[in-house]
Backbone as XML, in Angstrom:
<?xml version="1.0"?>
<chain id="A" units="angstrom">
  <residue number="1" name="UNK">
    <atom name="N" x="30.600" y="-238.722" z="82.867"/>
    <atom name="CA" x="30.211" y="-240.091" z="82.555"/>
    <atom name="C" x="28.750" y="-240.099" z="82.146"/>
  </residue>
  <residue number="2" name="UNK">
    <atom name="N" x="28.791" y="-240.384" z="80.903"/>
    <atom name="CA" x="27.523" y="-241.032" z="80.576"/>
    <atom name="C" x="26.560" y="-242.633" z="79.979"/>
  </residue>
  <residue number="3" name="UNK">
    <atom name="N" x="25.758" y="-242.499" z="80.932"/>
    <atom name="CA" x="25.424" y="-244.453" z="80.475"/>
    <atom name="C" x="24.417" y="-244.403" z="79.075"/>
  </residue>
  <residue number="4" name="UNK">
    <atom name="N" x="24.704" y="-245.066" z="78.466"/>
    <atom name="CA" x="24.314" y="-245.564" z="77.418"/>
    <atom name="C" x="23.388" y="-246.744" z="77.542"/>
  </residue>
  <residue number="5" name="UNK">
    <atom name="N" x="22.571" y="-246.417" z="76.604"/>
    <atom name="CA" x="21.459" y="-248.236" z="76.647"/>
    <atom name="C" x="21.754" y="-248.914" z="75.739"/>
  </residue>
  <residue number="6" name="UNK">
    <atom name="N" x="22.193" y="-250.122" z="75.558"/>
    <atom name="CA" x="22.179" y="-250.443" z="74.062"/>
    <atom name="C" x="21.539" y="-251.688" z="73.805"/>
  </residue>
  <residue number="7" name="UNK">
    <atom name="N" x="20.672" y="-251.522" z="73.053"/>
    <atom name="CA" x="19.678" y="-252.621" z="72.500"/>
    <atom name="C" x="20.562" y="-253.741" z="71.755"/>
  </residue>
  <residue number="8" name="UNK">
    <atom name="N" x="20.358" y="-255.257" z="72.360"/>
    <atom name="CA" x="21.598" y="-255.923" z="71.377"/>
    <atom name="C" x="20.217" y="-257.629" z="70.839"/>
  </residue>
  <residue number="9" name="UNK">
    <atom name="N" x="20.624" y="-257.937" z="69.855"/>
    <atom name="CA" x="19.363" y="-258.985" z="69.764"/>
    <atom name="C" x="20.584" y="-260.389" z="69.899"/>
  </residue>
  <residue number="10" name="UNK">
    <atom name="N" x="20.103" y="-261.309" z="71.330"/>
    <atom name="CA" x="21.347" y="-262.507" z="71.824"/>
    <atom name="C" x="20.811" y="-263.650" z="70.670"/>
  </residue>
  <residue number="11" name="UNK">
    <atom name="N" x="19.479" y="-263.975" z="70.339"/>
    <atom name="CA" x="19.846" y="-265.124" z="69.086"/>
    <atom name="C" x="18.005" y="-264.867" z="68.926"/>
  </residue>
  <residue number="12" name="UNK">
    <atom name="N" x="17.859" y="-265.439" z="67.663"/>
    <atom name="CA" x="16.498" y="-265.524" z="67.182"/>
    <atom name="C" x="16.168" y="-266.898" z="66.738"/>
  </residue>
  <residue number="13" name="UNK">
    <atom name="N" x="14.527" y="-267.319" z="66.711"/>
    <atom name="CA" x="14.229" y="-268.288" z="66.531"/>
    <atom name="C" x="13.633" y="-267.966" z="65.160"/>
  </residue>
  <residue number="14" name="UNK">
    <atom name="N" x="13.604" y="-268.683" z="63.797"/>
    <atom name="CA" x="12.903" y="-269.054" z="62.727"/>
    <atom name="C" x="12.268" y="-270.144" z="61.978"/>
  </residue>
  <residue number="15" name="UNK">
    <atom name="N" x="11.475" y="-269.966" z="61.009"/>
    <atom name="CA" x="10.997" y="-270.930" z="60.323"/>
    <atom name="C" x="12.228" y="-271.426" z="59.789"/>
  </residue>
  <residue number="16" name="UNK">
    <atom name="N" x="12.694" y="-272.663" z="59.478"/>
    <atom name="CA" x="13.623" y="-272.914" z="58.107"/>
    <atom name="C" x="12.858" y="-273.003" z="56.902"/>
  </residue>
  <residue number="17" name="UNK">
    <atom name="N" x="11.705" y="-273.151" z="56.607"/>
    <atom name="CA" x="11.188" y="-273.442" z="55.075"/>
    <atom name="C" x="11.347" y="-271.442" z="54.182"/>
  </residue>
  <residue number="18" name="UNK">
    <atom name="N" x="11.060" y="-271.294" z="55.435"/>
    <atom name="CA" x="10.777" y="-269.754" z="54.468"/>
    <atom name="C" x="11.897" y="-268.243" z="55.425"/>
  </residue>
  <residue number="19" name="UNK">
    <atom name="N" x="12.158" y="-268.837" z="56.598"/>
    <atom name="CA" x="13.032" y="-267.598" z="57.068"/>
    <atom name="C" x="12.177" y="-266.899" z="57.330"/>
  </residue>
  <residue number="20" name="UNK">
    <atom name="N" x="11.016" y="-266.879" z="58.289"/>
    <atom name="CA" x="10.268" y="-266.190" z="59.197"/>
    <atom name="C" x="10.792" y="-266.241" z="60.246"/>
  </residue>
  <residue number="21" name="UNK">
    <atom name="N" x="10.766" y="-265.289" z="60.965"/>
    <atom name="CA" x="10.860" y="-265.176" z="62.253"/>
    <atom name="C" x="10.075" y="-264.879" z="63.217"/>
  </residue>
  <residue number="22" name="UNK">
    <atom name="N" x="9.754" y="-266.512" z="64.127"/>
    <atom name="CA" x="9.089" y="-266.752" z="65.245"/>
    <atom name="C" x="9.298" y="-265.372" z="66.379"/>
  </residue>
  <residue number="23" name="UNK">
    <atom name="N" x="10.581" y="-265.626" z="66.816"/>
    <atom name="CA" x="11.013" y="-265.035" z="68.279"/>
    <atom name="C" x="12.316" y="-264.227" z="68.367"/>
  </residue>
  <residue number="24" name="UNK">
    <atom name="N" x="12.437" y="-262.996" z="68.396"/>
    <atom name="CA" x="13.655" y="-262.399" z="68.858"/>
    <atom name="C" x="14.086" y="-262.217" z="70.411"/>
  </residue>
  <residue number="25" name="UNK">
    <atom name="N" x="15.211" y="-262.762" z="70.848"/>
    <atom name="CA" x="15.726" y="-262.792" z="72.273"/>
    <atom name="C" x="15.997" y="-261.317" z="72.113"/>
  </residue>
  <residue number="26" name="UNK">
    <atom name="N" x="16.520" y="-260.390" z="73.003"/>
    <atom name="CA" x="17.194" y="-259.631" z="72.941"/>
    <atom name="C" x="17.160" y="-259.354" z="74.916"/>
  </residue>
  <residue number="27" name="UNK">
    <atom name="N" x="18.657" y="-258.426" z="74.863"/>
    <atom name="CA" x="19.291" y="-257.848" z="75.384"/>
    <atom name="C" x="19.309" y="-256.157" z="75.608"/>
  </residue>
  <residue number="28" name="UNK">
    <atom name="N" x="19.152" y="-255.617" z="76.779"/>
    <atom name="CA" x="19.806" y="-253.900" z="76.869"/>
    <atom name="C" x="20.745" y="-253.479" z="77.789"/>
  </residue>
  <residue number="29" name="UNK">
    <atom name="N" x="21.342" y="-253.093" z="77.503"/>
    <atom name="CA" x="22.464" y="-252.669" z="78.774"/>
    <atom name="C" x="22.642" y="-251.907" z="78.772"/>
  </residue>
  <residue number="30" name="UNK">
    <atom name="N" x="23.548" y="-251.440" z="79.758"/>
    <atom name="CA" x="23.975" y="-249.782" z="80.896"/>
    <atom name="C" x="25.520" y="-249.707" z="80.353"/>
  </residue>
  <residue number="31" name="UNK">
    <atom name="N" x="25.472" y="-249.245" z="79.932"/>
    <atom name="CA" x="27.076" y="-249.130" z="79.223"/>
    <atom name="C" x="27.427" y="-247.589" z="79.383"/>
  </residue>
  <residue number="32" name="UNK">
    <atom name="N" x="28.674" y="-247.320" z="80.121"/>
    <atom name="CA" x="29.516" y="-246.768" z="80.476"/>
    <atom name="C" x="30.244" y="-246.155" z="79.405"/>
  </residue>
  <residue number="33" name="UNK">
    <atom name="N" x="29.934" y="-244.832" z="79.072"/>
    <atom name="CA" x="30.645" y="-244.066" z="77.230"/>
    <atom name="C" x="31.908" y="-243.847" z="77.842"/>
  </residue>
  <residue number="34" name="UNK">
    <atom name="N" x="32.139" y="-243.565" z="78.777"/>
    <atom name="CA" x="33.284" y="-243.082" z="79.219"/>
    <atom name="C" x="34.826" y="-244.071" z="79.046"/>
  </residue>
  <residue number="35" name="UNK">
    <atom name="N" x="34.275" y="-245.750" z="79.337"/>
    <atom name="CA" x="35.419" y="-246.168" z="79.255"/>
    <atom name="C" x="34.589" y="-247.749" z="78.468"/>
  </residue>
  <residue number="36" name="UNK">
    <atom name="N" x="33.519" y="-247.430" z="78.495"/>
    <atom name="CA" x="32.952" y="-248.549" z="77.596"/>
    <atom name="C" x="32.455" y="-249.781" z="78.318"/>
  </residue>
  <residue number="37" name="UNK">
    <atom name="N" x="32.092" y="-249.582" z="79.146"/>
    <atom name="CA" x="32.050" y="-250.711" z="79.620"/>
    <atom name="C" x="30.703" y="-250.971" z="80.397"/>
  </residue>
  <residue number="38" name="UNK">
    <atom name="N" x="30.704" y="-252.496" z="80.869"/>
    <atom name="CA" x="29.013" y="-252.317" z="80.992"/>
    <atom name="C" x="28.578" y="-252.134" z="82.724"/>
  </residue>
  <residue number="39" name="UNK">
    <atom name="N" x="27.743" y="-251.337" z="83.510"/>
    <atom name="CA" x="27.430" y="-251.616" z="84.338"/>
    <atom name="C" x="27.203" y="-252.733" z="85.088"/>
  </residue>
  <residue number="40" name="UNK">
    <atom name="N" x="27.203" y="-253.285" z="86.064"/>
    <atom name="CA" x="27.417" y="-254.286" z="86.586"/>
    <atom name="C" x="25.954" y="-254.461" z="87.370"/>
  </residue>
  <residue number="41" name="UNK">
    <atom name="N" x="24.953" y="-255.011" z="86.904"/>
    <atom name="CA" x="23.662" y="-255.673" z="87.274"/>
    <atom name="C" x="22.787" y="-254.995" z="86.379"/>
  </residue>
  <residue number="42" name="UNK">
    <atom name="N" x="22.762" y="-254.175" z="85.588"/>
    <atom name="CA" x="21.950" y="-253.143" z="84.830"/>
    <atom name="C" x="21.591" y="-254.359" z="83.637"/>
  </residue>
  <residue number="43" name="UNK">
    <atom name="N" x="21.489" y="-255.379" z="83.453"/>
    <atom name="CA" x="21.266" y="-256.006" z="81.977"/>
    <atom name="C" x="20.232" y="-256.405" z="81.859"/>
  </residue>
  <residue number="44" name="UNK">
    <atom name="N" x="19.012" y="-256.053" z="81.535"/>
    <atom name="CA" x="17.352" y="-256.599" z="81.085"/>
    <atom name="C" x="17.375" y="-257.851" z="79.957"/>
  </residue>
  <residue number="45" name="UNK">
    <atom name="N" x="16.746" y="-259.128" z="80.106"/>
    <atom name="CA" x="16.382" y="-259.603" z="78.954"/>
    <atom name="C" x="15.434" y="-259.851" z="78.183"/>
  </residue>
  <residue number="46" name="UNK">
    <atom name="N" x="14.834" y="-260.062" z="77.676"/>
    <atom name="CA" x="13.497" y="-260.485" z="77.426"/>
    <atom name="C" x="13.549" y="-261.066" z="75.792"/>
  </residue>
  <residue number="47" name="UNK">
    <atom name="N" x="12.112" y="-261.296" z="75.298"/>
    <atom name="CA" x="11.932" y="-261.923" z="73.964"/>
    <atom name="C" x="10.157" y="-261.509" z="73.550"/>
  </residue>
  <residue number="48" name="UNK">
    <atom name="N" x="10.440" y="-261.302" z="72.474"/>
    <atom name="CA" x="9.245" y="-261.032" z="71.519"/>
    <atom name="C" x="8.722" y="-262.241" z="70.678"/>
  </residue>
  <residue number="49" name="UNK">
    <atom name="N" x="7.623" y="-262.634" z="70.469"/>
    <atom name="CA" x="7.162" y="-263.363" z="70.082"/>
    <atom name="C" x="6.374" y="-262.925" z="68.613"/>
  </residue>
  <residue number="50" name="UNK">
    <atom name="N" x="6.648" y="-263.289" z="67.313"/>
    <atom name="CA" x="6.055" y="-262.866" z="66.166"/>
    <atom name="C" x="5.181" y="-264.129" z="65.730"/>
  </residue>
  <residue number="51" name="UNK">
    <atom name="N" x="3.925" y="-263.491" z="65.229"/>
    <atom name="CA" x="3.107" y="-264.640" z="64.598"/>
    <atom name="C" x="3.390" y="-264.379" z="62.743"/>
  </residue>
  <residue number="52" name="UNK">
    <atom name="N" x="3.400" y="-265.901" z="62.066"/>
    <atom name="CA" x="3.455" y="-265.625" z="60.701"/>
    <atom name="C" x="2.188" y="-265.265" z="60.112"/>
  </residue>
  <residue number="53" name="UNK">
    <atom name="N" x="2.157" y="-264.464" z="59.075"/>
    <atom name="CA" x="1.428" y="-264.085" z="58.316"/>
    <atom name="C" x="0.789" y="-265.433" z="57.551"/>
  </residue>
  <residue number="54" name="UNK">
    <atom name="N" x="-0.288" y="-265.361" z="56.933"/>
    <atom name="CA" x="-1.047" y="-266.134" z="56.178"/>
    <atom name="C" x="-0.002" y="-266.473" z="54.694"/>
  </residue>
  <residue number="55" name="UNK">
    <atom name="N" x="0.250" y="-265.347" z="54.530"/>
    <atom name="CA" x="1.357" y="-264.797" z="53.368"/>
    <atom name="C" x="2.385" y="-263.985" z="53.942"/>
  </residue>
  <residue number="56" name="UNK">
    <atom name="N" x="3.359" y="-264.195" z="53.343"/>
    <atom name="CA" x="4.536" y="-263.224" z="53.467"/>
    <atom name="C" x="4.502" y="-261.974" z="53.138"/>
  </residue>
  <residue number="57" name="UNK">
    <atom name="N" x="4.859" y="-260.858" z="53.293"/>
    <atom name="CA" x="4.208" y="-259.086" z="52.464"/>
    <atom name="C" x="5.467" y="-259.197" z="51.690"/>
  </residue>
  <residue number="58" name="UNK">
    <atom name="N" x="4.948" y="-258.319" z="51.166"/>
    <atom name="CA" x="6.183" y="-257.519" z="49.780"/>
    <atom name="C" x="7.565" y="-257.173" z="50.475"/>
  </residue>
  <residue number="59" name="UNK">
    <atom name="N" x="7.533" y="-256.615" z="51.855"/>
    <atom name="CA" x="8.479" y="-255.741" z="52.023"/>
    <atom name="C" x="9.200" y="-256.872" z="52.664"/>
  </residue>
  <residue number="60" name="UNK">
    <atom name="N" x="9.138" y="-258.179" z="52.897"/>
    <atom name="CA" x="9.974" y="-259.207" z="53.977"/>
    <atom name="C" x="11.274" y="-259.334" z="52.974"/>
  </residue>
  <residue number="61" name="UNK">
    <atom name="N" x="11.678" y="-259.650" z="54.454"/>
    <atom name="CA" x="13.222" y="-259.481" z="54.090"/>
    <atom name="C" x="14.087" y="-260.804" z="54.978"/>
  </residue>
  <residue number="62" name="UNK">
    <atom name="N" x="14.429" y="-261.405" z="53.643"/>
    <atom name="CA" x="14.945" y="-263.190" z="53.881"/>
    <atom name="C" x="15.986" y="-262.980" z="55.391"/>
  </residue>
  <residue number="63" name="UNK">
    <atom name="N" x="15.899" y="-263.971" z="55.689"/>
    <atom name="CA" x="16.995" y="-264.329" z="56.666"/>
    <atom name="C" x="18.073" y="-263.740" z="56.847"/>
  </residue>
  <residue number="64" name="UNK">
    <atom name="N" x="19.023" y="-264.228" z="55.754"/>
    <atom name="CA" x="20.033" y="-263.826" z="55.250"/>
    <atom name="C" x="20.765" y="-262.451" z="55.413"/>
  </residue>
  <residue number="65" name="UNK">
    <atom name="N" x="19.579" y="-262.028" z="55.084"/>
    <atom name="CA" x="19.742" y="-260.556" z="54.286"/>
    <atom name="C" x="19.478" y="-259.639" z="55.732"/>
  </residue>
  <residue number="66" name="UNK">
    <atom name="N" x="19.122" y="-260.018" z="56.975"/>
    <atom name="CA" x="18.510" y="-259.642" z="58.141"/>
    <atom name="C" x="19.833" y="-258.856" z="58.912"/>
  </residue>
  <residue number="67" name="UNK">
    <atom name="N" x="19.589" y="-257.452" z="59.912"/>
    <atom name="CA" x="20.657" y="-257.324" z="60.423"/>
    <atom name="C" x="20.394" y="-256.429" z="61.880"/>
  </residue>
  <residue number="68" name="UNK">
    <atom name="N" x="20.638" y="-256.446" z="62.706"/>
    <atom name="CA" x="20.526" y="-256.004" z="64.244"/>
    <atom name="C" x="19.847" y="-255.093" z="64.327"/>
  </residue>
  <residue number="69" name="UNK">
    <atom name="N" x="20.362" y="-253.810" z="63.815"/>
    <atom name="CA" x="19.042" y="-252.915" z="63.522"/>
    <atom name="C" x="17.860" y="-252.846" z="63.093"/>
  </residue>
  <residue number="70" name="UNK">
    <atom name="N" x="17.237" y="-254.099" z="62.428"/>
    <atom name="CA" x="15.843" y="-254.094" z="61.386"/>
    <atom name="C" x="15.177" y="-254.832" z="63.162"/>
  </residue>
  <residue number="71" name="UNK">
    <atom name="N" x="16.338" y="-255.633" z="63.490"/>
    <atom name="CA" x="15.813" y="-257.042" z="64.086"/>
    <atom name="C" x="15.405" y="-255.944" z="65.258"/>
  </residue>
  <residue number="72" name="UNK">
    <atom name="N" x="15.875" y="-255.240" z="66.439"/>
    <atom name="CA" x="15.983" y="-254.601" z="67.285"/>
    <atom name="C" x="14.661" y="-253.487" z="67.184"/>
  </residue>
  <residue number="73" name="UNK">
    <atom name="N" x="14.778" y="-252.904" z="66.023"/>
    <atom name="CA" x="13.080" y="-252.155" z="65.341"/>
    <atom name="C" x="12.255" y="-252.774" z="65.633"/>
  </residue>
  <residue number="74" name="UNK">
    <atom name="N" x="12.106" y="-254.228" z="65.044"/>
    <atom name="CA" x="10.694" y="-254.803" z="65.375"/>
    <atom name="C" x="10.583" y="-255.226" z="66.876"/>
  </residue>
  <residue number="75" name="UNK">
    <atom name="N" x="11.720" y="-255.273" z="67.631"/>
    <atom name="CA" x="11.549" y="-255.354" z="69.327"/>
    <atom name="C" x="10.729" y="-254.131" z="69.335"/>
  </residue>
  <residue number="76" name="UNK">
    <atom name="N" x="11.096" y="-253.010" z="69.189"/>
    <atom name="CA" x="11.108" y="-251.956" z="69.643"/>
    <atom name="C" x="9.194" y="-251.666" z="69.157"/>
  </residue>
  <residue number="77" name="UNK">
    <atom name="N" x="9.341" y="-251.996" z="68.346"/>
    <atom name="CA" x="7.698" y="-251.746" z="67.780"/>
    <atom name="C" x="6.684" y="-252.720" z="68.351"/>
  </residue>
  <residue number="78" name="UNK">
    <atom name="N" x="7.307" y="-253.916" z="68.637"/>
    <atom name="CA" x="6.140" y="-255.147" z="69.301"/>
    <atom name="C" x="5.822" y="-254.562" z="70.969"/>
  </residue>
  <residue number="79" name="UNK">
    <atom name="N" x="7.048" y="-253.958" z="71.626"/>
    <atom name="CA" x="7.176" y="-253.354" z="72.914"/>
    <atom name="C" x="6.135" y="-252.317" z="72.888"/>
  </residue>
  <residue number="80" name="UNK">
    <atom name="N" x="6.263" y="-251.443" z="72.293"/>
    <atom name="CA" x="5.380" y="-250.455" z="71.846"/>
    <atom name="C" x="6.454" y="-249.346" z="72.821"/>
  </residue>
  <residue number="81" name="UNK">
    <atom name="N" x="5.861" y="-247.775" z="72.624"/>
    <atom name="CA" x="6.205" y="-247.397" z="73.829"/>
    <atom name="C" x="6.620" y="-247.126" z="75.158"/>
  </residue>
  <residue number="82" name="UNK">
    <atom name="N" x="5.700" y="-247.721" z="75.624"/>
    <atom name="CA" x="5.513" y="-247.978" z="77.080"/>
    <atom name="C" x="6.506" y="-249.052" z="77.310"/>
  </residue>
  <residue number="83" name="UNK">
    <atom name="N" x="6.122" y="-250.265" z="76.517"/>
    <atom name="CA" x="7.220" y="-251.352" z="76.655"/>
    <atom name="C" x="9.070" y="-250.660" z="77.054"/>
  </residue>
  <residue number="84" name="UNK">
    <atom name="N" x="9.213" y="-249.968" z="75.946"/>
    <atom name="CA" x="10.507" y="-249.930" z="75.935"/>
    <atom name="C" x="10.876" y="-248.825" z="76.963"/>
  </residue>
  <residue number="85" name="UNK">
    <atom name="N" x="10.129" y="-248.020" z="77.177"/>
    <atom name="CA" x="10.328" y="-247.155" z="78.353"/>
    <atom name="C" x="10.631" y="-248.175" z="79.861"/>
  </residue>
  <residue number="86" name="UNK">
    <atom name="N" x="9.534" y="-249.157" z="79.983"/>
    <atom name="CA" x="9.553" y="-249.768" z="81.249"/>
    <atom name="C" x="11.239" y="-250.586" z="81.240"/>
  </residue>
  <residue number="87" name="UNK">
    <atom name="N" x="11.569" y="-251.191" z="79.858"/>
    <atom name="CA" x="13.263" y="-251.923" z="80.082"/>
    <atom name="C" x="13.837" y="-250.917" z="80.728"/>
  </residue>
  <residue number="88" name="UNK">
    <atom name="N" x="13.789" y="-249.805" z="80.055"/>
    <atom name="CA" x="15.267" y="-248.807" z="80.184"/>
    <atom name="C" x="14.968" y="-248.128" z="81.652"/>
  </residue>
  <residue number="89" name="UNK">
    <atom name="N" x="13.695" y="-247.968" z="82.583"/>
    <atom name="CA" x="13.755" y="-247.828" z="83.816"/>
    <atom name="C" x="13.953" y="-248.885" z="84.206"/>
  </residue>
  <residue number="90" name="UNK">
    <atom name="N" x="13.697" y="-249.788" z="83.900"/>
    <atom name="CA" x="14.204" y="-250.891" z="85.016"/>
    <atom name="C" x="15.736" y="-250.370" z="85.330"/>
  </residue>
  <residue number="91" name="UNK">
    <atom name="N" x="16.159" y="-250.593" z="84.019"/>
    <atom name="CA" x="18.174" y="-250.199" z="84.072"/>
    <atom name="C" x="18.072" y="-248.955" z="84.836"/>
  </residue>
  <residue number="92" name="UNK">
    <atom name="N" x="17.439" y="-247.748" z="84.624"/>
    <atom name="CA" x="17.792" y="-246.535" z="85.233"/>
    <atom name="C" x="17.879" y="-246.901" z="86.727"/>
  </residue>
  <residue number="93" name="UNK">
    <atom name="N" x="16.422" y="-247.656" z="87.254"/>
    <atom name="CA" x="16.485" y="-248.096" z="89.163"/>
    <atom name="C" x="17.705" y="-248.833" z="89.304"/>
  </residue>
  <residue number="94" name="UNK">
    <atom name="N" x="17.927" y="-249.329" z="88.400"/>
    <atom name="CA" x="19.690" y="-250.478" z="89.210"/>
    <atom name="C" x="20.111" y="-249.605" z="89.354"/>
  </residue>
  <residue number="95" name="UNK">
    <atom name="N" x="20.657" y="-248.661" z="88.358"/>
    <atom name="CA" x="21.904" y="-247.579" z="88.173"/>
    <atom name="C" x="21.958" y="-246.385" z="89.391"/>
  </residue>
  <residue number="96" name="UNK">
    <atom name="N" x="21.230" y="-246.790" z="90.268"/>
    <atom name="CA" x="20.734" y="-245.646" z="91.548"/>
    <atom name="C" x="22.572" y="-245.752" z="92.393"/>
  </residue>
  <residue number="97" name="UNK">
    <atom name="N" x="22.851" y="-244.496" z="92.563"/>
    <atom name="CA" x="24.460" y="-245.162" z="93.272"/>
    <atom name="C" x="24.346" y="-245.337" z="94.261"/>
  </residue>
  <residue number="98" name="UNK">
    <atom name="N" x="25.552" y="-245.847" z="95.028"/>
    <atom name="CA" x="25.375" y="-246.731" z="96.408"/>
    <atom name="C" x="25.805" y="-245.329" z="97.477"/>
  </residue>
  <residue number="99" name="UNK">
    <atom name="N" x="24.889" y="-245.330" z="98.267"/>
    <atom name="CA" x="24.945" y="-244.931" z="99.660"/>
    <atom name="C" x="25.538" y="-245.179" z="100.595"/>
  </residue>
  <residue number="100" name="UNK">
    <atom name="N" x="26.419" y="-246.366" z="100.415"/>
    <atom name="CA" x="27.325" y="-247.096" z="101.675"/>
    <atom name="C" x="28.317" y="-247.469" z="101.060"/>
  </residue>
  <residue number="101" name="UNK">
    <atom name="N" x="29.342" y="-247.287" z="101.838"/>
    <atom name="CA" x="31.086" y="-247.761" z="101.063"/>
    <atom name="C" x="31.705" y="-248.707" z="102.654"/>
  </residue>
  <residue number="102" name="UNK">
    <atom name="N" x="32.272" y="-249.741" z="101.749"/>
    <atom name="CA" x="33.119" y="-250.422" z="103.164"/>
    <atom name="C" x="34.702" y="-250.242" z="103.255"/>
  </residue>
  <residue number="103" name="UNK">
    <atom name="N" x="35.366" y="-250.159" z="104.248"/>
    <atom name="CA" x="36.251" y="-249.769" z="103.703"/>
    <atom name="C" x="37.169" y="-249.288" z="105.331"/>
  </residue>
  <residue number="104" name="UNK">
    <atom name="N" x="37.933" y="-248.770" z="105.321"/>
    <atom name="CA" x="38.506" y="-247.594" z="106.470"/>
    <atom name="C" x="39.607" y="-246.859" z="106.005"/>
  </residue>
  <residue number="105" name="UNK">
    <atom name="N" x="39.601" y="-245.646" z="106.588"/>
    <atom name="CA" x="40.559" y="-244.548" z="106.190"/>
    <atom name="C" x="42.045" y="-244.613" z="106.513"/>
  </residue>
  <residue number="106" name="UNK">
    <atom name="N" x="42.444" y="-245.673" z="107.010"/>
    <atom name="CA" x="44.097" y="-246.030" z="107.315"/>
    <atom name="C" x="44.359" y="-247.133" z="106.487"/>
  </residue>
  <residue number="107" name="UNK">
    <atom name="N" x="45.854" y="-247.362" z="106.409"/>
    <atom name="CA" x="46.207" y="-248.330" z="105.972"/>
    <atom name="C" x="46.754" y="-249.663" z="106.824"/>
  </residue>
</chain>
C-alpha cells in the first residue's frame, strides 16, 4: 500500500471583467493507490491569495482556457517550498497508524 497526495483546486475566485484570478481554494489528500481511496482525516485545506498585475503579461491565460494543473502550479509556487512540504507533513502526522484496537478475540 501506497498513499498518494493529491493536489485538487475545490473552486477559485476571479475578476469577471478580465478573468484574473484573485484566490485559489485548494485541497490535498492521502489517497490510498491500492484501492483508491481516501484516508480518513488526512485532508489539508487552504487558499492562496493572488494580487493583479498593473497589466496583464503576455503569457496569461483567460479563464476559460484555465485547467487544474496550471491552477495547482501556481499553489505550488505561491507556497514556495517549504509551504508545500509543511501540507504534505501535516498529512504524513495524521497517517501515523493506530496503536490501539478495540475489539475481543471471541465471538
Amino acid at each position: 500500500m501506497a498513499i498518494v497526495k493529491t493536489w485538487e483546486v475545490n473552486t477559485m475566485e476571479r475578476d469577471i471583467s478580465d478573468g484574473h484570478v484573485n484566490k485559489v481554494i485548494y485541497r490535498v489528500k492521502a489517497i490510498d493507490d491500492s484501492d483508491n481511496t481516501e484516508k480518513d482525516g488526512t485532508r489539508q485545506t487552504g487558499e492562496v491569495n493572488f494580487t493583479k498585475p498593473s497589466s496583464l503579461p503576455s503569457d496569461f491565460v483567460a479563464y476559460d482556457s484555465l485547467d487544474a494543473a496550471a491552477c495547482i502550479g501556481w499553489v505550488k509556487t505561491a507556497l514556495g517550498s517549504d509551504g508545500v512540504a509543511a501540507v504534505e507533513a501535516a498529512i504524513d502526522a495524521a497517517l501515523v497508524p493506530a496503536t490501539t484496537s478495540v475489539g475481543k478475540p471471541w465471538s
